[in-house]
XYZ file of N, CA, C and O in Angstrom:
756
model
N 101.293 96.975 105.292
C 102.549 96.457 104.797
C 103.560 97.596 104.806
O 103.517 98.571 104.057
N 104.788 97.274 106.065
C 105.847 98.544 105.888
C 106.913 98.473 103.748
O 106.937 97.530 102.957
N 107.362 99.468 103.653
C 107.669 99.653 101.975
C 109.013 98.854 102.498
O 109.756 98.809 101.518
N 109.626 98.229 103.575
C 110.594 97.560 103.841
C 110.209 96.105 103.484
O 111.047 95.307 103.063
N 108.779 95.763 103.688
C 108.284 94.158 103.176
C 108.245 94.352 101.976
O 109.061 93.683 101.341
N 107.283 95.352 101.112
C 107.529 95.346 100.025
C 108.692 95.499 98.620
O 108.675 95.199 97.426
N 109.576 96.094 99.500
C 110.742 95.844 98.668
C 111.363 94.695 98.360
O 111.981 94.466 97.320
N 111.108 93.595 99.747
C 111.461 92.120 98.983
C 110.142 91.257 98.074
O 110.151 90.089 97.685
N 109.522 91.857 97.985
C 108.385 91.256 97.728
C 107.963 91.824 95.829
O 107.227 92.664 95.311
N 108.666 91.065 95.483
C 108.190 91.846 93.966
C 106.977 91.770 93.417
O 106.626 92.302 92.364
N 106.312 91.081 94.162
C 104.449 91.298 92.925
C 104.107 92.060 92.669
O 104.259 93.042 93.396
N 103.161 92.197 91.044
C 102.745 94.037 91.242
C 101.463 93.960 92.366
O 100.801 93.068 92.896
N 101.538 95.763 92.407
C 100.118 96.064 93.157
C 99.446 96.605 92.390
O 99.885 96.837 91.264
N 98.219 96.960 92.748
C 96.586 97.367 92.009
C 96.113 98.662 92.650
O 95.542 98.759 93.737
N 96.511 99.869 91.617
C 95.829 101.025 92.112
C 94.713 101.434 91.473
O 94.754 101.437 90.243
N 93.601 101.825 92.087
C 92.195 101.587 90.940
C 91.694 102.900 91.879
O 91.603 102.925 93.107
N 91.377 104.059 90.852
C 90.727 105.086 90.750
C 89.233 105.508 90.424
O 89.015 105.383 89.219
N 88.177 105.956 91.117
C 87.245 106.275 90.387
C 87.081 107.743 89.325
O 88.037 108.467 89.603
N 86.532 108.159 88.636
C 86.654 108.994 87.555
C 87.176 110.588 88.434
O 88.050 111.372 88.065
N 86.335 110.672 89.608
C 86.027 111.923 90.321
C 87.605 112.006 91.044
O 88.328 112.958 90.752
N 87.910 111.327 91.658
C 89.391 110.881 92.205
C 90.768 111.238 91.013
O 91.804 111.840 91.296
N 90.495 110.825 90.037
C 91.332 111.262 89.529
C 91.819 112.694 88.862
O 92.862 113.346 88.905
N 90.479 112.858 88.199
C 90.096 114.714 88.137
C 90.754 115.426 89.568
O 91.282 116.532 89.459
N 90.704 114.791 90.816
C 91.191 115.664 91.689
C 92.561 115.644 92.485
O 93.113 116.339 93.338
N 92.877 114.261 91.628
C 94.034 114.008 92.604
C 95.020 113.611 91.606
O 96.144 113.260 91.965
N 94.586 113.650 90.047
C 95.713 112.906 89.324
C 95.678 111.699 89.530
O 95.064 111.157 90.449
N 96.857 110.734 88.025
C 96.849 109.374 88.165
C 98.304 109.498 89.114
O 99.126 110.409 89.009
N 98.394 108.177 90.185
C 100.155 108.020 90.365
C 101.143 108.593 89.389
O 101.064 108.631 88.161
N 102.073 109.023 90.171
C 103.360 109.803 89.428
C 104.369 108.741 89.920
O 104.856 108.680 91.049
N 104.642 107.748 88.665
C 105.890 106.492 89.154
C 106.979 106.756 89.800
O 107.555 106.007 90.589
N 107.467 108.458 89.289
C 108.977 108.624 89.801
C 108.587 109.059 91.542
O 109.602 109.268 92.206
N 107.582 109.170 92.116
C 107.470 109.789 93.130
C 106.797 108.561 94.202
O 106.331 108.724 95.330
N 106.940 107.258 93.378
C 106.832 106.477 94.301
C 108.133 105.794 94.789
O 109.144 105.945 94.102
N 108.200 104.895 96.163
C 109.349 104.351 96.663
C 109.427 103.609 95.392
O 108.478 103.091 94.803
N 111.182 103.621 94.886
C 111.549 102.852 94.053
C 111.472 101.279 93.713
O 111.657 100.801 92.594
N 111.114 100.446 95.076
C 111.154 99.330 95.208
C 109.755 98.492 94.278
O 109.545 97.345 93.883
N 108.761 100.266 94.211
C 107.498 99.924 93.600
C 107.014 100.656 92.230
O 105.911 100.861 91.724
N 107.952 100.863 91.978
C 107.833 101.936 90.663
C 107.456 100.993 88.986
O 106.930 101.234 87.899
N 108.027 100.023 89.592
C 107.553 98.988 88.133
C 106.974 98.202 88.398
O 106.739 97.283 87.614
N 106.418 98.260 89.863
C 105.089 97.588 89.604
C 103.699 97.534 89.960
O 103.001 96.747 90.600
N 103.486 98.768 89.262
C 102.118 99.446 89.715
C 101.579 98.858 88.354
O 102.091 98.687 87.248
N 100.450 98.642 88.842
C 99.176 98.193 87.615
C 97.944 99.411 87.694
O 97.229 99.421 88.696
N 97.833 99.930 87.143
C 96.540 101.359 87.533
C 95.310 101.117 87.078
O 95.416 100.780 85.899
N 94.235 101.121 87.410
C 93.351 100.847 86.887
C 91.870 102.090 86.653
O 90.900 101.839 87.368
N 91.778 102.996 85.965
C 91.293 104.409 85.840
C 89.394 103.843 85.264
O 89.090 103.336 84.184
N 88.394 104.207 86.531
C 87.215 103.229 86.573
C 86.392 104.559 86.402
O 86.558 105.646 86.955
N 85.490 104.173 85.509
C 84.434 105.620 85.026
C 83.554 106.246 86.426
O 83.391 107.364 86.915
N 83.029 104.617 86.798
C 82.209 105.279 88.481
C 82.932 104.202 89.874
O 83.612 103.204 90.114
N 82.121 105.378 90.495
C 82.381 104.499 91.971
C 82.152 102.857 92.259
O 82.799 102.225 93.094
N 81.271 102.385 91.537
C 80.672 100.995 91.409
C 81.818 100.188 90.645
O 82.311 99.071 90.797
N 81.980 101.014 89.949
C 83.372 99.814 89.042
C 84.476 100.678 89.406
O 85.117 101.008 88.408
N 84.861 101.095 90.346
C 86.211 101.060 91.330
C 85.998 99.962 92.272
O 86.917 99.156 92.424
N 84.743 99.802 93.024
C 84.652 99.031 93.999
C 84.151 97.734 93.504
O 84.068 96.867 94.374
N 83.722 97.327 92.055
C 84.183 95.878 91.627
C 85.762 95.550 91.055
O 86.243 94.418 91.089
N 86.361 96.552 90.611
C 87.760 96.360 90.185
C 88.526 95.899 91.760
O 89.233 94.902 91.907
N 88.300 96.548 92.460
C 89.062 96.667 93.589
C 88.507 95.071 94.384
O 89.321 94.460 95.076
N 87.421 94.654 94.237
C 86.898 93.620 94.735
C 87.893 92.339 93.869
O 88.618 91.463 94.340
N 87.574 92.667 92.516
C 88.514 91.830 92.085
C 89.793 91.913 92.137
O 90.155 90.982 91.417
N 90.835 92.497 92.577
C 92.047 92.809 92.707
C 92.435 92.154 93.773
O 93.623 91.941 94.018
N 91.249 91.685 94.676
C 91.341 91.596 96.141
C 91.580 90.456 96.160
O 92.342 90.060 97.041
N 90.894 89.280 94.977
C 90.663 88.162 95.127
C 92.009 87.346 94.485
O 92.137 86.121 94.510
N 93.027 88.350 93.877
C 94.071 87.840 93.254
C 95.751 88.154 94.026
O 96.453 89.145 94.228
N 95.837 86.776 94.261
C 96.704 86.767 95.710
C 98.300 86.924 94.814
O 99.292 86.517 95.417
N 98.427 87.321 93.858
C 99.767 87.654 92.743
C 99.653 89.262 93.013
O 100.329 90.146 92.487
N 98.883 89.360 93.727
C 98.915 91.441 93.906
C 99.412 91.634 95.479
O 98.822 91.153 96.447
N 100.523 92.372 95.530
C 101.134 92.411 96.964
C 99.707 93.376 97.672
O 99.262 93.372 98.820
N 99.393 93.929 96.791
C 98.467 95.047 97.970
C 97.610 95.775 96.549
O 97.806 95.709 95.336
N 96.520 96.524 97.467
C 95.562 97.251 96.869
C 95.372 98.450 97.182
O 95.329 98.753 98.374
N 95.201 99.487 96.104
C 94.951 100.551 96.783
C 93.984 101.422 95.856
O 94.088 101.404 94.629
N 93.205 102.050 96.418
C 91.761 102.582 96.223
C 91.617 103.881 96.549
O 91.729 104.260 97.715
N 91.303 104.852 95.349
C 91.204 105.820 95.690
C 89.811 106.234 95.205
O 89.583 105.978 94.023
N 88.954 106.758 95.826
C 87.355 107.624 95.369
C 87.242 108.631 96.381
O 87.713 108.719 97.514
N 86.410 109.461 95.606
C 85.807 110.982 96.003
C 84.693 110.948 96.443
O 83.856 110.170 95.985
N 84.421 111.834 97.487
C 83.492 112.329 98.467
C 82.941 110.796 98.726
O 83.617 109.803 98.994
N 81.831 110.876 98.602
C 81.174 109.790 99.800
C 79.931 109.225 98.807
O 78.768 109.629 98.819
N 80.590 108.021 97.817
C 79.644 107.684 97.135
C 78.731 106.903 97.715
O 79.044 106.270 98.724
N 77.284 106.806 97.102
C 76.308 105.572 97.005
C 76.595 104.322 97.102
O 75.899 103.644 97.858
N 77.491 103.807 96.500
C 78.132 102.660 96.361
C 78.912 102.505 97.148
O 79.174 101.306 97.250
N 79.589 103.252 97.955
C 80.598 102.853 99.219
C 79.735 102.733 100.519
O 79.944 103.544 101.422
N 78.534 101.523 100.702
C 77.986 101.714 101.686
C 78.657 101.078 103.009
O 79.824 100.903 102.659
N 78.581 100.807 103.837
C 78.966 100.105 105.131
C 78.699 98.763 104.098
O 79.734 98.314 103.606
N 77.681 98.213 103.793
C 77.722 96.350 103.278
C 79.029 96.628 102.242
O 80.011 95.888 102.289
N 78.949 97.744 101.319
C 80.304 97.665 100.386
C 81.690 97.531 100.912
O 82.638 96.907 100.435
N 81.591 98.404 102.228
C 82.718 98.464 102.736
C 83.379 97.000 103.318
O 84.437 96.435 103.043
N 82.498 96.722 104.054
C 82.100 94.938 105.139
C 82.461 94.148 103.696
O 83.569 93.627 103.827
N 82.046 93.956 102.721
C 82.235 93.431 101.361
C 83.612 92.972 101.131
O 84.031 91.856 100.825
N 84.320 94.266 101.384
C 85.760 94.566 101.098
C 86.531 94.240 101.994
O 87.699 94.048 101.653
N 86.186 94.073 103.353
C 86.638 94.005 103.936
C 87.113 92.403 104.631
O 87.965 92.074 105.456
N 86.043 91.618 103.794
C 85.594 90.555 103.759
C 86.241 89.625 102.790
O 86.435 88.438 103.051
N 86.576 90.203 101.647
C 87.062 89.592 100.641
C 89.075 89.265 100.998
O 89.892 88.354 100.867
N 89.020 90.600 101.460
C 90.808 90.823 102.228
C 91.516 90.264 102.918
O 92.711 89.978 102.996
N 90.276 90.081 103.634
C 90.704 88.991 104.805
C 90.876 87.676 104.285
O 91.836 86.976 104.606
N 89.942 87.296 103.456
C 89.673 85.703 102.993
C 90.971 85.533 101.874
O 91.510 84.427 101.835
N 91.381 86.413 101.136
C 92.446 86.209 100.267
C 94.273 87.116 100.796
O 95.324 86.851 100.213
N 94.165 88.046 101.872
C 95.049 87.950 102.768
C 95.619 88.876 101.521
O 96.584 88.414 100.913
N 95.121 90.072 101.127
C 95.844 90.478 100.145
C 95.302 92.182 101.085
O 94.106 92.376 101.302
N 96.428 93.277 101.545
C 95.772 94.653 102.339
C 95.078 94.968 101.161
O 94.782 94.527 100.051
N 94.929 96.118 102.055
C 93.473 96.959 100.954
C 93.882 98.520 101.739
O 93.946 98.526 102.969
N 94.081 99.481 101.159
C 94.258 100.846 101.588
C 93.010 101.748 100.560
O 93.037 102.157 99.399
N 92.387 101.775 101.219
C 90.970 103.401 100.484
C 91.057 104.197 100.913
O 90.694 104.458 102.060
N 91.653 104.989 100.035
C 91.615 106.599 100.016
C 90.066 107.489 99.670
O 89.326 107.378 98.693
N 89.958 108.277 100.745
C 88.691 108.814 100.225
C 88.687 110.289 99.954
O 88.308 110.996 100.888
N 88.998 110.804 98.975
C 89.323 112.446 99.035
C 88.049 113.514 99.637
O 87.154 113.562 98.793
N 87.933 113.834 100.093
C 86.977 114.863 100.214
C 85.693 114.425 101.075
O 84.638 115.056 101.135
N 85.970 113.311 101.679
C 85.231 112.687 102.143
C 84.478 112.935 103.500
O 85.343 112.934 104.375
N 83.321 113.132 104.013
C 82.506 113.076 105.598
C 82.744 111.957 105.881
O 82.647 111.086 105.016
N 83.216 111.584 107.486
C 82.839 110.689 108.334
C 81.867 109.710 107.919
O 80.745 110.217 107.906
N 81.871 108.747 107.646
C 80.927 107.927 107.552
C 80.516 105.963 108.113
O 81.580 105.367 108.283
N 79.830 105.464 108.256
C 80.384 103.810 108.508
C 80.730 103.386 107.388
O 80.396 103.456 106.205
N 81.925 102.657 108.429
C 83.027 101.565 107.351
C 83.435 100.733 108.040
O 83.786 100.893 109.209
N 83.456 99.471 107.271
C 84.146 98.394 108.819
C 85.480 98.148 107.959
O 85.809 97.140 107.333
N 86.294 99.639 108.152
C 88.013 99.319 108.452
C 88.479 99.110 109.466
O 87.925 99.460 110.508
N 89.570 98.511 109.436
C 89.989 98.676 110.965
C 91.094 99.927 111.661
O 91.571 99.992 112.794
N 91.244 100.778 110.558
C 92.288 101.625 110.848
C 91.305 102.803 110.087
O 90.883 102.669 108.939
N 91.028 103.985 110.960
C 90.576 105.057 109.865
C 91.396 106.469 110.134
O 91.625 106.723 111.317
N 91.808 107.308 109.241
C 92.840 107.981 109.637
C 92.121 109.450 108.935
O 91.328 109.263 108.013
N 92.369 110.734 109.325
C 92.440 111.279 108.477
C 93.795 112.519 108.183
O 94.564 112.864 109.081
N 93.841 112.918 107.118
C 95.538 112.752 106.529
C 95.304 114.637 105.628
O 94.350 114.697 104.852
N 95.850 115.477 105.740
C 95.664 116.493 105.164
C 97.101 117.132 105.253
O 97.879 116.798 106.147
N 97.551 118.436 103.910
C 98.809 118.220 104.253
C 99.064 119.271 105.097
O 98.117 120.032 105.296
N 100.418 119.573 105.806
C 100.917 120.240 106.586
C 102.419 121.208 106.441
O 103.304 120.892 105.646
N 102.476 121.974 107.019
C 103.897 123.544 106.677
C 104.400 122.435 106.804
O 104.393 121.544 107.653
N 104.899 122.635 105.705
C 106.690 122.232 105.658
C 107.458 122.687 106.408
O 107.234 123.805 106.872
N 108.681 121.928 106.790
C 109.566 122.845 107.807
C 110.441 123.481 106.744
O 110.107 123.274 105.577
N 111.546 124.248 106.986
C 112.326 125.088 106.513
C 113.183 124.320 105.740
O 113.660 123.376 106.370
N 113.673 124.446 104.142
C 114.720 123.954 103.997
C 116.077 124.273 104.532
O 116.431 125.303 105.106
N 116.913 122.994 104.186
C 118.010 123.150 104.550
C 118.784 124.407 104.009
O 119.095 125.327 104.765
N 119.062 124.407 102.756
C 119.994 125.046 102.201
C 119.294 126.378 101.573
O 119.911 127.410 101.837
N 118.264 126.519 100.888
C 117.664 127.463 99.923
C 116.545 127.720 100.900
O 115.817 126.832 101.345
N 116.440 129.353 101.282
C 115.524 129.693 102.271
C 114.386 129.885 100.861
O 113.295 130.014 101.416
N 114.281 129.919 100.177
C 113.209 130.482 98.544
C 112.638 129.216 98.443
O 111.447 129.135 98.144
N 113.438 128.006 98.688
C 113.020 126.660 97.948
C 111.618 126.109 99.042
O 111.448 126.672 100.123
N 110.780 125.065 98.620
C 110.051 124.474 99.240
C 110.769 123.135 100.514
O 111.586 122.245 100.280
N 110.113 123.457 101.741
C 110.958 122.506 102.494
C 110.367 120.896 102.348
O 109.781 120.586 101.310
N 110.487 120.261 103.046
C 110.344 119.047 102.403
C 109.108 118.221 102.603
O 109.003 117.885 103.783
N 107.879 117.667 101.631
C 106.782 117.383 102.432
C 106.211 116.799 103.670
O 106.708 115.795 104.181
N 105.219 117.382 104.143
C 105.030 116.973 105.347
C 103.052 116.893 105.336
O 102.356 117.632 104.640
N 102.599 115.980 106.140
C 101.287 115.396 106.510
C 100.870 115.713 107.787
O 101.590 115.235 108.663
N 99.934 116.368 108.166
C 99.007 115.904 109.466
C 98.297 115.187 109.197
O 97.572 115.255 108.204
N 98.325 113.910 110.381
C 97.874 112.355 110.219
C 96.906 112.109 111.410
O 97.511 112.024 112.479
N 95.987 112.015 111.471
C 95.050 111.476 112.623
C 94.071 110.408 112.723
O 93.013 110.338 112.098
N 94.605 109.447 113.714
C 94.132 108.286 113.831
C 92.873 108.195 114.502
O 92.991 107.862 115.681
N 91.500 108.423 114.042
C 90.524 108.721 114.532
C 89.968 107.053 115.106
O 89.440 106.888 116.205
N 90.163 106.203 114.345
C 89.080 104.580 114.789
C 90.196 103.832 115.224
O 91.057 104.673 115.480
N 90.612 102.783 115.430
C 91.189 101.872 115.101
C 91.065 100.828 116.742
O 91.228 101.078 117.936
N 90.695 99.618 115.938
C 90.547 98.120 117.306
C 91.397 98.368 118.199
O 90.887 98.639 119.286
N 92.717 98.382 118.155
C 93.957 97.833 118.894
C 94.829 99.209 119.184
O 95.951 99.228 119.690
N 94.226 100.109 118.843
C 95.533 101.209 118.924
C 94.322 102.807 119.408
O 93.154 103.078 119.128
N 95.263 103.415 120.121
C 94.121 104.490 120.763
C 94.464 105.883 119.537
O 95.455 106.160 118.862
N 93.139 106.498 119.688
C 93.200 107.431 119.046
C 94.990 108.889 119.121
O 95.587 109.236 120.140
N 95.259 109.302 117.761
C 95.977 110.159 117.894
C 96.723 111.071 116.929
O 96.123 110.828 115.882
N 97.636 111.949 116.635
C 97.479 112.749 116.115
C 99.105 113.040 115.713
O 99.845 113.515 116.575
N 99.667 112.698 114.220
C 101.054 112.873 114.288
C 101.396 113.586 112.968
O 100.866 113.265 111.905
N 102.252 114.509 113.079
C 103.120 115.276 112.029
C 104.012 114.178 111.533
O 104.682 113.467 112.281
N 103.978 114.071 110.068
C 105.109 113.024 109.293
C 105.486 113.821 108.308
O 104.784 114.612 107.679
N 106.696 113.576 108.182
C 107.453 114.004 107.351
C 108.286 113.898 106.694
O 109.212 114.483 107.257
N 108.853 113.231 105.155
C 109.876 112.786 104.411
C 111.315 113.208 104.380
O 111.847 114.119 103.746
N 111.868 112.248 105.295
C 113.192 112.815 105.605
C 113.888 112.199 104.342
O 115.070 112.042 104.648
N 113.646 111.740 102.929
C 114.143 111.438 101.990
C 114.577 109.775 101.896
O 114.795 109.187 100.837
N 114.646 109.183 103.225
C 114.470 107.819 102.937
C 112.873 107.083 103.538
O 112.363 106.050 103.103
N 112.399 107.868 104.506
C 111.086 107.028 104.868
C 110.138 107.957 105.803
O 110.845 108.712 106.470
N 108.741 108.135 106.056
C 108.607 109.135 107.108
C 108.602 108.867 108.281
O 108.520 107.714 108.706
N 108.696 110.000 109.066
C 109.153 110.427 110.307
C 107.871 111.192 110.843
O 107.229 112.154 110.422
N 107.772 110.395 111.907
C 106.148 111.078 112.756
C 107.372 111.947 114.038
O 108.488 111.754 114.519
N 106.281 112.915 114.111
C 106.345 113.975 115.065
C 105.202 114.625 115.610
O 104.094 114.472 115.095
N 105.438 115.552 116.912
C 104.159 116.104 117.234
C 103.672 116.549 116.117
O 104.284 116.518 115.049
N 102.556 116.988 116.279
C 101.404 117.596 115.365
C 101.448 119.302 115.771
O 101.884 119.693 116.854
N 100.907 120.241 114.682
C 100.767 121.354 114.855
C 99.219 121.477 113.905
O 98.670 120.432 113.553
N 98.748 122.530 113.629
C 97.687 122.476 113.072
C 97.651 123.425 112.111
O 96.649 123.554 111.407
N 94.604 121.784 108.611
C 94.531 122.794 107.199
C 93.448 121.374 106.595
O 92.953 121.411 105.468
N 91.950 120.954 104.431
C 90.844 119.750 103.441
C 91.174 118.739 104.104
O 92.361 118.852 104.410
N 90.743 117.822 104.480
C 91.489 116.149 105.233
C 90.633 115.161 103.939
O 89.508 115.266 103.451
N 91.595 114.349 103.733
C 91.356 112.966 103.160
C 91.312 111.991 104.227
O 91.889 112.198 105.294
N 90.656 110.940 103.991
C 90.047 110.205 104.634
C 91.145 108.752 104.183
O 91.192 108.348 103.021
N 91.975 108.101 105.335
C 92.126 106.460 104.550
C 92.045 105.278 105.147
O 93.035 104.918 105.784
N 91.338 104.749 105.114
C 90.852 103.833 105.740
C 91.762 102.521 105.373
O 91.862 102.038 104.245
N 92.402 102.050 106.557
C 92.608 100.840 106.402
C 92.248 99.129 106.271
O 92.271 98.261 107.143
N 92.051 99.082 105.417
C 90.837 97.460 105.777
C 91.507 96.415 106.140
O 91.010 95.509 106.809
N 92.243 96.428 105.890
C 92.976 95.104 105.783
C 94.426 94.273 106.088
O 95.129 94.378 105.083
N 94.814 93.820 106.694
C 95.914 93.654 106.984
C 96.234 92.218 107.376
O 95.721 91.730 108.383
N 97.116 91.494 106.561
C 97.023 89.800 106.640
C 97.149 90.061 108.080
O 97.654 91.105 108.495
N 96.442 88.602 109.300
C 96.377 88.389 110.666
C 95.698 89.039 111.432
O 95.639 88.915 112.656
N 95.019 89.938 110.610
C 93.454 90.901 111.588
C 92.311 89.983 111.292
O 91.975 89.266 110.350
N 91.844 90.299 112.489
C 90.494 89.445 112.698
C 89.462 90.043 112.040
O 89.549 91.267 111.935
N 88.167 89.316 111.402
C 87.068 90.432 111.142
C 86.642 90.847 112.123
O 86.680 90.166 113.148
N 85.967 92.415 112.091
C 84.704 92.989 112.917
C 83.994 91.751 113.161
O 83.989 91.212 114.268
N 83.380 91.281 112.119
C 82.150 91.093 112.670
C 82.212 89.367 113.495
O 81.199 88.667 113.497
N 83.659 88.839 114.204
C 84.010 87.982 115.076
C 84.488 88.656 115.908
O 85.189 87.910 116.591
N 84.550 89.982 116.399
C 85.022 89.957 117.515
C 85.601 91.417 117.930
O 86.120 91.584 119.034
């Protein structure tokens, strides 16, 4: 979902954390999300990996949530390929995305259809204050995905939306995309 659909789209969304995820990454910071979504985040802070991935199961099934988003650490037990297929399964059937973030995560099976991995990248130079920090920037790499070939892009917040560019070359997070209303499942095709 581009943050251009979601801005007409007022439902809240469902961000659901497992315990380890948040210790490392913090809860959402509202002011640092696009404004269009700042009031309506619902957070949901889950002791283990198992009840992130039933919260998130249930989040999935409630079509009043524009989108889902999932964040857990390293490469739990509970995030198996059937958990993943699970999720992936439920998304489709209730047409609600699903974005999992995996911090710290190895390669592993998942039946997303988009798997990326995302670590951050030099900032370019600010404009005005050579002392100040320039403005954030991501190396993004599209390692899986059905319909789209592998590849590798520098993004960067030009203050209204990001901006992909070549890539230059630093921990990678893992995010897997599951879901996206009008994708077919894996396992048809």
């Amino acid at each position: 979902m581009a943050l251009d659909q979601a801005a007409g789209d007022e439902r809240p969304f469902l961000w659901v954390q497992d315990k380890a995820a948040l210790r490392k990454s913090g809860r959402p910071y509202r002011p640092g999300l696009p404004p269009a979504l700042r009031h309506r985040l619902i957070h949901v802070a889950a002791n283990t990996p198992e009840d992130a991935l039933f919260a998130l199961e249930e989040g999935l099934r409630c079509r009043d949530l524009s989108f889902v988003v999932g964040e857990l650490a390293g490469n739990p037990k509970g995030l198996s390929f059937t958990a993943s297929r699970r999720l992936s399964l439920v998304a489709e059937k209730h047409g609600v995305p699903l974005w999992l973030i995996r911090i710290d995560a190895a390669h592993d099976l998942s039946s997303a259809r988009m798997r990326w991995d995302v670590r951050s990248a030099a900032s370019p130079p600010p404009r005005w204050n050579a002392d100040a920090p320039g403005p954030p920037a991501w190396q993004a790499q599209l390692f899986r995905a059905r319909a789209h070939p592998p590849g590798e892009w520098i993004l960067r917040d030009d203050g209204q939306s990001l901006v992909a560019g070549a890539p230059h070359h630093e921990q990678a997070d893992t995010v897997d995309l599951v879901h996206r209303p009008g994708d077919r499942s894996l396992a048809t095709g």
